[in-house]
Coordinates of C-alpha atoms in Angstrom, one line a residue:
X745 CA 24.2 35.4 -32.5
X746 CA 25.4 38.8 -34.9
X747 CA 26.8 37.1 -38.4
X748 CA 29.1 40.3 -39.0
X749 CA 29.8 40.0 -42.2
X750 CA 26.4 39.5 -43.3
X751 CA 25.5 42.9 -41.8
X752 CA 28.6 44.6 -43.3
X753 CA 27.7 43.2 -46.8
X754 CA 24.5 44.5 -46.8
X755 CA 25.1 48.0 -45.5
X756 CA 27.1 51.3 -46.3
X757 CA 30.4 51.4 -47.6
X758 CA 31.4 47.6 -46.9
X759 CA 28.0 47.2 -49.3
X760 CA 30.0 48.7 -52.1
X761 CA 33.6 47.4 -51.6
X762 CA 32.2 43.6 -51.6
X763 CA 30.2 44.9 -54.8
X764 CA 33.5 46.0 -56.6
X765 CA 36.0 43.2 -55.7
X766 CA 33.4 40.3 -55.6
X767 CA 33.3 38.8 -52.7
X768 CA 29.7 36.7 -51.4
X769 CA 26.9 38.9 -50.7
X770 CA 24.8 37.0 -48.2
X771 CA 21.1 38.2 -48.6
X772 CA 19.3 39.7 -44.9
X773 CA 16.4 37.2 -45.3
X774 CA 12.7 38.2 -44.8
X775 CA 11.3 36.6 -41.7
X776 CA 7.8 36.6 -40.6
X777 CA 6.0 39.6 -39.3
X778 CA 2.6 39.7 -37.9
X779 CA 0.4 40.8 -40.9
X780 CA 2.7 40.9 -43.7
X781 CA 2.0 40.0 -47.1
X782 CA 2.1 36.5 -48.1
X783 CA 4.8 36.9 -50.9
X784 CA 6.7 39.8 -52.0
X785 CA 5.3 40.5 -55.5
X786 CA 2.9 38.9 -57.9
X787 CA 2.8 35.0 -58.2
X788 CA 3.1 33.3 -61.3
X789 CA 1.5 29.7 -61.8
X790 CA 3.1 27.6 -64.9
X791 CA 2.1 24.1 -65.1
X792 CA 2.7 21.2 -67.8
X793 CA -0.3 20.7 -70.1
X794 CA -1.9 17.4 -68.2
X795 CA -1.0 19.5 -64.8
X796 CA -3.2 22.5 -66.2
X797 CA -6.4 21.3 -63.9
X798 CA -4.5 21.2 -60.4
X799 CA -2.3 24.3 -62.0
X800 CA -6.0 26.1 -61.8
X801 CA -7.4 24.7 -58.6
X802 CA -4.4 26.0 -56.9
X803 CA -4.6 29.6 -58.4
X804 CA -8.3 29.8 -57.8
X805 CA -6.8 29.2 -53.9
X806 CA -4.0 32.0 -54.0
X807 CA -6.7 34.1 -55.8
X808 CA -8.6 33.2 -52.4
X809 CA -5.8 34.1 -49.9
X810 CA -5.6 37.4 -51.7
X811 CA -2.3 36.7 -53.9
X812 CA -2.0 38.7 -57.5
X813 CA -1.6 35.5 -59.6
X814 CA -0.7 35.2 -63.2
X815 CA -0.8 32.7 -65.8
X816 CA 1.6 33.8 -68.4
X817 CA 4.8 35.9 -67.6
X818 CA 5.3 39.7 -68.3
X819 CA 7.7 42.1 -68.7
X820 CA 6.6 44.4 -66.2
X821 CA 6.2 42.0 -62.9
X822 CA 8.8 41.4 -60.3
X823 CA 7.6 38.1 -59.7
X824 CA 7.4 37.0 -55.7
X825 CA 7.3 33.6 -56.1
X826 CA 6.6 31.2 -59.1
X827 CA 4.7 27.7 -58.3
X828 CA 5.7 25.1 -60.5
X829 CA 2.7 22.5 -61.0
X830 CA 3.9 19.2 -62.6
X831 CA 1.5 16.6 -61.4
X832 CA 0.7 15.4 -64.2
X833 CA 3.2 15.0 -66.2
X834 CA 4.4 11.6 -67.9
X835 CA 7.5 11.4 -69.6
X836 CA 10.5 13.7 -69.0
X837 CA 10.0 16.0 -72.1
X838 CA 6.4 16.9 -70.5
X839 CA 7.9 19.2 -68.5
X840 CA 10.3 21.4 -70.0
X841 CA 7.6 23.7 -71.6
X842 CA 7.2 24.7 -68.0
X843 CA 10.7 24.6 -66.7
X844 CA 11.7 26.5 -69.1
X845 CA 9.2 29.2 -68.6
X846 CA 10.2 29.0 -65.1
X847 CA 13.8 29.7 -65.8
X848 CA 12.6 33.2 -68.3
X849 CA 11.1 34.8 -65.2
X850 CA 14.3 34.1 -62.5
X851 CA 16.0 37.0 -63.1
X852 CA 13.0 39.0 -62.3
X853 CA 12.5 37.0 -58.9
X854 CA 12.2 39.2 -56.3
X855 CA 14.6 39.3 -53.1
X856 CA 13.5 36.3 -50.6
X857 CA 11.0 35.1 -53.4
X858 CA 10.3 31.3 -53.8
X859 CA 9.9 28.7 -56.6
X860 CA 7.8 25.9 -55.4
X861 CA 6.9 22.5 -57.6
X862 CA 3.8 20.5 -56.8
X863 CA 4.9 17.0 -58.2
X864 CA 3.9 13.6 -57.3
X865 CA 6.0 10.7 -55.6
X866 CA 7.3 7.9 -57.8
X867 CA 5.7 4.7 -56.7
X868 CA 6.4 0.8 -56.9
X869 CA 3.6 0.6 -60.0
X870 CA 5.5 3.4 -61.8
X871 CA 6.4 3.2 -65.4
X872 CA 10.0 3.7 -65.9
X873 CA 9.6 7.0 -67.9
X874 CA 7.2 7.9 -65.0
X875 CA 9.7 7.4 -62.6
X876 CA 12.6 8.7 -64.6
X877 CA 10.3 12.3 -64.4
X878 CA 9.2 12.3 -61.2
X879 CA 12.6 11.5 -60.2
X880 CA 14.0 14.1 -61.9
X881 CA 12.0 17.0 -60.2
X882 CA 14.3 16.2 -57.6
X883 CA 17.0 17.2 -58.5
X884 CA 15.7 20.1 -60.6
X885 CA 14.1 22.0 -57.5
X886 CA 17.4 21.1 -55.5
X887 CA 19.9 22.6 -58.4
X888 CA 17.8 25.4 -58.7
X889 CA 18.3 26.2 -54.9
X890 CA 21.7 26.4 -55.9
X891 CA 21.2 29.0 -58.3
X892 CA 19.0 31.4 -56.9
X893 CA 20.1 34.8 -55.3
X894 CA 19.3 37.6 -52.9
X895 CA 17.3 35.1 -50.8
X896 CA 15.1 33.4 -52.7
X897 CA 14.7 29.9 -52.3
X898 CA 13.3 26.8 -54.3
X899 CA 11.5 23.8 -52.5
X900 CA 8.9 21.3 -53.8
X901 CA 5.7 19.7 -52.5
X902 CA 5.7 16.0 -53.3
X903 CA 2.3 14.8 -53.1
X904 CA 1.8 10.9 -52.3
X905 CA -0.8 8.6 -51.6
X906 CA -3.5 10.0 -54.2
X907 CA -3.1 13.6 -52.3
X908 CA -4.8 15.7 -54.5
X909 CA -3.3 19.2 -55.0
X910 CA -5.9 21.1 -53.5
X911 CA -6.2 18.9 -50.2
X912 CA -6.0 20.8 -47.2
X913 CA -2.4 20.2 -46.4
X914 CA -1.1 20.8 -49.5
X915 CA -2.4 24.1 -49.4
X916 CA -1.0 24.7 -46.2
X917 CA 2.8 23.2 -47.4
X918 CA 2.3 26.0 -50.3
X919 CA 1.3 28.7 -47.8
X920 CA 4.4 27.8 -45.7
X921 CA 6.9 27.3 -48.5
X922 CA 5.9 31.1 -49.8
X923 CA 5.6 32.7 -46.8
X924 CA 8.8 34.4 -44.7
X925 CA 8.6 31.5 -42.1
X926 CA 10.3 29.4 -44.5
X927 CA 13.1 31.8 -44.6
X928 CA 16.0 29.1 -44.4
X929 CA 13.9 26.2 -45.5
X930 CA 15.8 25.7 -49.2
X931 CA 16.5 22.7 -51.7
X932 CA 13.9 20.7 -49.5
X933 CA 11.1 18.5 -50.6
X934 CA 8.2 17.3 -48.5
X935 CA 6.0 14.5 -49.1
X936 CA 2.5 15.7 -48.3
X937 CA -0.5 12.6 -47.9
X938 CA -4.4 13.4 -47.9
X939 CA -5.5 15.2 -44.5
X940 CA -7.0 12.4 -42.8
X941 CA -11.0 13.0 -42.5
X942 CA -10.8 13.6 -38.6
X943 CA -8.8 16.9 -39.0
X944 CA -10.7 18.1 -42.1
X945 CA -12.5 20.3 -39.7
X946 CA -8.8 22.5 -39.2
X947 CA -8.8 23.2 -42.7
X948 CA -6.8 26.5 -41.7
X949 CA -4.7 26.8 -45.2
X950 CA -7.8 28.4 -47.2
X951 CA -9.0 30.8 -45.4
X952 CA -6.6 33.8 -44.4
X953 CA -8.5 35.1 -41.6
X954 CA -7.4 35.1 -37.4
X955 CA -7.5 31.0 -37.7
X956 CA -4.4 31.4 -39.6
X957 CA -2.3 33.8 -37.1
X958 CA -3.1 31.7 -34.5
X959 CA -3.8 28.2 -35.4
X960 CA -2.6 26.8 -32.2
X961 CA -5.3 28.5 -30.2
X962 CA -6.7 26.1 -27.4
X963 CA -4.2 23.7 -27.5
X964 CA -1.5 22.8 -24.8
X965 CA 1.9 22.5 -26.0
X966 CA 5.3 21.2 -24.3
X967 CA 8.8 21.7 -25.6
X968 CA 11.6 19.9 -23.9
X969 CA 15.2 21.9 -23.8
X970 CA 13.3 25.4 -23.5
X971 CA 15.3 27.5 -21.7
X972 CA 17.2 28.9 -24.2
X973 CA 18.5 28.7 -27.9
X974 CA 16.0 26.8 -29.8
X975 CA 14.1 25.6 -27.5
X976 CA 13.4 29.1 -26.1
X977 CA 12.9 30.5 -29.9
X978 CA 9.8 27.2 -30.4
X979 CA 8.2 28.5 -26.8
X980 CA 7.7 31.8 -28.1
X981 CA 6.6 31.0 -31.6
X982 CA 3.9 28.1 -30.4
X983 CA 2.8 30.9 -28.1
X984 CA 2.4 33.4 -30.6
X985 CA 0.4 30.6 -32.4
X986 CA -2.1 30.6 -29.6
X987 CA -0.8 27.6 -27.9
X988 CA -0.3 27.0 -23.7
X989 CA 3.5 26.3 -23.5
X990 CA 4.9 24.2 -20.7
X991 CA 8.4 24.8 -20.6
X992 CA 10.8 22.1 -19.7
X993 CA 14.8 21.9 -18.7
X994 CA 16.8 20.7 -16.1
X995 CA 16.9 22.5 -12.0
X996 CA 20.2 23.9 -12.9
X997 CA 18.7 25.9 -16.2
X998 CA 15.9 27.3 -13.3
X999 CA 17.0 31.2 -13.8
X1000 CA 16.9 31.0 -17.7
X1001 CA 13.8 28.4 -17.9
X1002 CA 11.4 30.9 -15.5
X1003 CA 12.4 33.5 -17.9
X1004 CA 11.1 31.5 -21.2
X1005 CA 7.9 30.5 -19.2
X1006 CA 7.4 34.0 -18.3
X1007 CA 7.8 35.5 -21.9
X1008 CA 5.4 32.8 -23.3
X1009 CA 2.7 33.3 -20.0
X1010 CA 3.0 29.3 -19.8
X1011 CA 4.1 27.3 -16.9
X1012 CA 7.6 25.8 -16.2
X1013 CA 8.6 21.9 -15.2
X1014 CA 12.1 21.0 -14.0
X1015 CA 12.7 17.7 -15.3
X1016 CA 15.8 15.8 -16.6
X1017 CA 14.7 14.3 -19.8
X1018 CA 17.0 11.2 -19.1
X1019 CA 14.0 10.1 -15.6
X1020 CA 12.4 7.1 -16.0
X1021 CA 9.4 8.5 -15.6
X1022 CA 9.7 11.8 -17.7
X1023 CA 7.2 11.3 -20.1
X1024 CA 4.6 10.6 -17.1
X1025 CA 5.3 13.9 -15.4
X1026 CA 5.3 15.8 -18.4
X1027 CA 1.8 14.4 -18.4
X1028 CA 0.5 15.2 -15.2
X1029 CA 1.5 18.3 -15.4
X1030 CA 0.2 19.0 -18.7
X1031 CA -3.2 17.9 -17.4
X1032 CA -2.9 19.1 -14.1
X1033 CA -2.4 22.5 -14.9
X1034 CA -4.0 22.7 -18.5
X1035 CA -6.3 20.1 -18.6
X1036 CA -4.7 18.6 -21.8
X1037 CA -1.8 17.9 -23.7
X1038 CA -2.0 18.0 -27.4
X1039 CA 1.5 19.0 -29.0
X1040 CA 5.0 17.6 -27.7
X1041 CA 8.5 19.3 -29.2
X1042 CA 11.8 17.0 -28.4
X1043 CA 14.2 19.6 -28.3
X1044 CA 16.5 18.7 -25.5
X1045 CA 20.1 17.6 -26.6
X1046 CA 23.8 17.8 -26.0
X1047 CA 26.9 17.7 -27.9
X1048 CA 30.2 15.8 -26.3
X1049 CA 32.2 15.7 -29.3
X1050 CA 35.0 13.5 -29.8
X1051 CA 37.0 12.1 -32.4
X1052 CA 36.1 8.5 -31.7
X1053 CA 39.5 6.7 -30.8
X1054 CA 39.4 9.6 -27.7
X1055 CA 35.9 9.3 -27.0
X1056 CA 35.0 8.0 -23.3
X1057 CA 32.4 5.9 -22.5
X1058 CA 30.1 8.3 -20.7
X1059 CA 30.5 10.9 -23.3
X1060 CA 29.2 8.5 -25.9
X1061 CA 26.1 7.3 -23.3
X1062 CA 25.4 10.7 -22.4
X1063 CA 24.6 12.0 -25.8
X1064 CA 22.5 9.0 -26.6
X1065 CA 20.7 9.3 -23.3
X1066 CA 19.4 12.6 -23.4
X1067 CA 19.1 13.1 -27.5
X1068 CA 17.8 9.4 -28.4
X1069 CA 16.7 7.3 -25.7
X1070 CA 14.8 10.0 -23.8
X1071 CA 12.4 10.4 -26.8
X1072 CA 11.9 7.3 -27.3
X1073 CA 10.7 6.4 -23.5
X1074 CA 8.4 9.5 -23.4
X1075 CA 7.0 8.9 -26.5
X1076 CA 6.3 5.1 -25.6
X1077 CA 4.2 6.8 -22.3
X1078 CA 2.5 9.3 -23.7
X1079 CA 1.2 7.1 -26.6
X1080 CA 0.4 4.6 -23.6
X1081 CA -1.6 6.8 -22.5
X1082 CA -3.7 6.8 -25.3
X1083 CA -3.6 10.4 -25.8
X1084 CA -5.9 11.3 -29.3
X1085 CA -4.3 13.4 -31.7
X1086 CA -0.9 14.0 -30.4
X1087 CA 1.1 16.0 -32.4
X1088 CA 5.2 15.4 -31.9
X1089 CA 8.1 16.8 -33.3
X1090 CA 11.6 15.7 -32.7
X1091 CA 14.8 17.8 -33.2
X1092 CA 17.1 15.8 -35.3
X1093 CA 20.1 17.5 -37.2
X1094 CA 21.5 17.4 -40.5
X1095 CA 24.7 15.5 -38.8
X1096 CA 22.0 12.9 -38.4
X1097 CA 22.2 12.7 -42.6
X1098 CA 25.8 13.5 -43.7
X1099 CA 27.4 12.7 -40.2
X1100 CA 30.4 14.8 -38.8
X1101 CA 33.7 14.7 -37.9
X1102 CA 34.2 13.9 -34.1
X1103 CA 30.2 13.8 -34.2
X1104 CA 29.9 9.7 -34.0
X1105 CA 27.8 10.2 -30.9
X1106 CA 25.7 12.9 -31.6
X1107 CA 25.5 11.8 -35.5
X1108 CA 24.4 8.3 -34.4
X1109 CA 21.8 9.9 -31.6
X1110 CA 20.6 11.8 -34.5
X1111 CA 20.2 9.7 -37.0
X1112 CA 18.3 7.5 -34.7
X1113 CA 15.8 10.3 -34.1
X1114 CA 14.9 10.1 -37.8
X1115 CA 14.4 6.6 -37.6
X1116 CA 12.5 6.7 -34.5
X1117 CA 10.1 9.3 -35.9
X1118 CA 9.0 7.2 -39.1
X1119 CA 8.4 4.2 -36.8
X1120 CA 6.7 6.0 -34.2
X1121 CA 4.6 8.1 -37.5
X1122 CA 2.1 5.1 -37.8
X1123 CA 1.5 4.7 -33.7
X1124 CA 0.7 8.4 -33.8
X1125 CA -1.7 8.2 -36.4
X1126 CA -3.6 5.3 -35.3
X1127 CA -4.7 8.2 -32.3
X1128 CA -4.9 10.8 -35.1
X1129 CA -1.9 11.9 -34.5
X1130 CA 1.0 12.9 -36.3
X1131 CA 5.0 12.4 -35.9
X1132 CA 7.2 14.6 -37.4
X1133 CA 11.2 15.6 -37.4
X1134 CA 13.0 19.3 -38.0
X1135 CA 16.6 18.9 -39.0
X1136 CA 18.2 22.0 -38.5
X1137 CA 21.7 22.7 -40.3
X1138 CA 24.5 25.5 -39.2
X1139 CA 21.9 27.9 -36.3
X1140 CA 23.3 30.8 -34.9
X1141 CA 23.0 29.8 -30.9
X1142 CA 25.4 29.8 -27.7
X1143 CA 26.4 26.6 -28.9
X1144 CA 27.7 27.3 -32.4
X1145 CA 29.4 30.6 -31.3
X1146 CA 32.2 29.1 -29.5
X1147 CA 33.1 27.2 -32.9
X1148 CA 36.4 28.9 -34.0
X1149 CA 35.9 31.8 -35.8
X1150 CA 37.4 30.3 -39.4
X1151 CA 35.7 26.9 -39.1
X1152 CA 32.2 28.9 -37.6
X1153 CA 32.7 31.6 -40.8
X1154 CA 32.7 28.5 -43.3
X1155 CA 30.5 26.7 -41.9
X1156 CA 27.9 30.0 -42.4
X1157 CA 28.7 30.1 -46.0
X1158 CA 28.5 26.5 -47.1
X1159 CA 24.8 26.6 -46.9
X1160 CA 23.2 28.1 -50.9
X1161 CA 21.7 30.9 -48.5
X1162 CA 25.4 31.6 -47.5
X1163 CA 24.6 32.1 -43.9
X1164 CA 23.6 30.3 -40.5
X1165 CA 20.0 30.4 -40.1
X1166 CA 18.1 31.7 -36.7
X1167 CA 16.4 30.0 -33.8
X1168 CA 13.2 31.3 -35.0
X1169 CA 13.6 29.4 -38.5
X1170 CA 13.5 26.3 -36.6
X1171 CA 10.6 27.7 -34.5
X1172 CA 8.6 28.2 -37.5
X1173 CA 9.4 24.8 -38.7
X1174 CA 8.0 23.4 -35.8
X1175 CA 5.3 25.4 -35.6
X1176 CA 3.9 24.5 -39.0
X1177 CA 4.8 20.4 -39.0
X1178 CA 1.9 20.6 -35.2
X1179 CA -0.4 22.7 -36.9
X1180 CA -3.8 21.2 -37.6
X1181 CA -3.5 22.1 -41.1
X1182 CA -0.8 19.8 -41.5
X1183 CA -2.5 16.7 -40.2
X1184 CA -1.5 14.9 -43.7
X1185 CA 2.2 15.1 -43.1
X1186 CA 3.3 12.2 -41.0
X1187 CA 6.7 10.4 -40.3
X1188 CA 8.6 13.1 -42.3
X1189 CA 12.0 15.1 -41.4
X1190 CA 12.2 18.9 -43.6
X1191 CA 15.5 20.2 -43.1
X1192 CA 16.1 23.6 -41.8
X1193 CA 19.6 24.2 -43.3
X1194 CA 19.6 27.0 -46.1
X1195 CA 20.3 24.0 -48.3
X1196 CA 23.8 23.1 -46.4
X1197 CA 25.0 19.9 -47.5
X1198 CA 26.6 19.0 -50.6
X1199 CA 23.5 16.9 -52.9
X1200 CA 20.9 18.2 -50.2

């Protein structure tokens, strides 16, 4: 869908008038393109003293993917991104040596640059001062979303469970969070845990070579809901990957499913998500005509909003049917099935967090996707498998264009980004959370929301 004013604001004369009287100037975001540069300028790696080791490891790695990295700011540099590393540090006044070099460099931040921390998560054991810091860079990487212009964005990597900075996913978090497929991932922090030793072998993040363009090669992938929106935008960037996409929606979405399939050179299964027996079928087809089945995307879903004291009984059933309850069955077959290394990835949404008016049903159907995902995380990995959630915010589809223009227009400028994000930012998403390189991230949901929600 076309967000007018963003175009206008960014173009010509319009360009100028919103210059002169003020008005929100919505930044055209830089989205992935085969072969780009990593970042858009130099990076610039700042780090607490006790931090200083990991600080290094993970510039020797940049140095490796073929980033400029620097160590000390300059006058001269418009800075692409600047990686924050406070691992280390203790108490709260450990960091703000770093922070505060951090914040001398953001006015030279390029458009669609990135700040990204490298922290670690507080734990039961912690000492309250600790806590108090590691805490802290919480909030700091979310207010700073809040701050930054023209595109740029600030997320954080929250390493857990002894993770060290270097491990494999790590790396590929960093590489994700600086790269354009992040484009409307902002204010977000994701707990990263060691890459389990069974996927070291997919260590794709440090090495920039064909492995990383297409680091789904060989595997078989389905995605639920795929005929178009979303769904059709996760087909086509899992294919791009290198994966095998089965494409599944209902008989009545045929016309528009065979298209997806055919863009994607996959194969196409009518199936309402709601059968008893859907996950089954997804797997004999999967294996019938692909010999495997390796990566599963929930994307299916309906909205039936309702203020609740209207809301009819099957309009309530029917949202929890298709967006809740028909993950959960497939998910209890395929893991039945005793598939090894399954990678899934649910589609929650960000009403599954703050709610929404007239959204009971779909909030509630939602929110139970998230909790599904970290109880199902555990089963997944005992396979070697992971189980992930995306959360997208405001997404400019079919669906959201027949919002009211006033309430559709505020809803694209609540976000810090100021504007709805694409299908393809929640395709890259998704695409990153099955990748092998992200084996060590289980049972988490990264928002997709341009930093939407008030304190998120």
């Amino acid at each position: 869908m076309t967000d007018n004013y963003t175009k206008a604001v960014n173009s010509g004369f319009t360009k100028t008038l919103a210059k002169k009287l003020g008005l929100p100037r919505p930044a055209i975001l830089r989205r992935h393109r085969a072969g780009s540069p990593l970042t858009v300028g130099p990076v610039l790696v700042v780090s607490d003293a006790a931090s200083r080791p990991d600080a290094d490891a993970l510039a020797r790695t940049l140095l490796g993917w073929g980033v400029d990295v620097r160590r000390e700011p300059t006058d001269d540099a418009r800075w692409g991104a600047v990686v924050l590393v406070l691992t280390g540090a203790a108490v709260p006044t450990d960091v703000s040596g770093a922070v505060l070099t951090t914040g001398s460099v953001l006015r030279s931040l390029a458009p669609s640059g990135r700040v990204v921390t490298v922290s670690r998560a507080t734990t039961d054991g912690d000492s309250p001062e600790l806590a108090a810091v590691r805490q802290g860079i919480d909030a700091f990487v979310r207010s700073l979303a809040k701050e930054l212009r023209f595109g740029a964005t600030s997320d954080g990597i929250v390493l857990t469970d002894d993770a060290a900075a270097d491990d494999p996913t790590a790396l590929a978090t960093l590489r994700f969070f600086l790269s354009a497929k992040s484009a409307y991932v902002d204010g977000q922090l994701l707990p990263v845990g060691p890459t389990p030793d069974a996927a070291r072998a997919a260590e794709t993040a440090t090495t920039p070579d064909h492995a990383t363009e297409r680091p789904l090669a060989g595997q078989v992938a389905v995605v639920t809901g795929a005929a178009r929106g979303i769904g059709a935008a996760i087909a086509k960037t899992l294919a791009r990957d290198g994966a095998t996409v089965v494409c599944v929606d209902v008989p009545a979405a045929g016309e528009a499913l065979a298209k997806t399939t055919n863009a994607v050179g996959g194969t196409a299964l009518q199936l309402d998500v709601t059968a008893d027996d859907a996950g089954t079928r997804i797997l004999e087809h999967a294996r019938a005509r692909h010999g495997r089945l390796d990566i599963v995307v929930h994307n299916a879903g309906i909205v039936r909003d309702k203020l609740l004291a209207n809301m009819a009984p099957a309009q309530w059933d029917a949202v929890v049917a298709v967006n809740l309850s028909a993950q959960l069955r497939i998910n209890a077959q395929l893991l039945a099935a005793g598939l090894e290394g399954l990678r899934i990835v649910s589609l929650a949404s960000t009403s599954g967090i703050a709610g929404g008016k007239g959204q009971t049903n779909y909030g509630f159907s939602k929110a139970g996707v998230i909790g599904h995902t970290r109880a199902t995380a555990p089963l997944a990995a005992a396979a070697g498998g992971t189980a992930n959630a995306v959360a997208p915010g405001f997404i400019e589809t079919d669906m959201t264009a027949t919002i009211p223009l006033l309430t559709r227009e505020v809803a694209r400028r609540l976000p810090s980004l100021q504007q709805g994000g694409q299908p393809v930012d929640v395709a890259e998403a998704v695409a990153f959370l099955v990748s092998p390189a992200a084996a060590g991230i289980n049972g988490q949901v990264l928002r997709v929301c341009g930093q939407h929600m008030v304190g998120q």
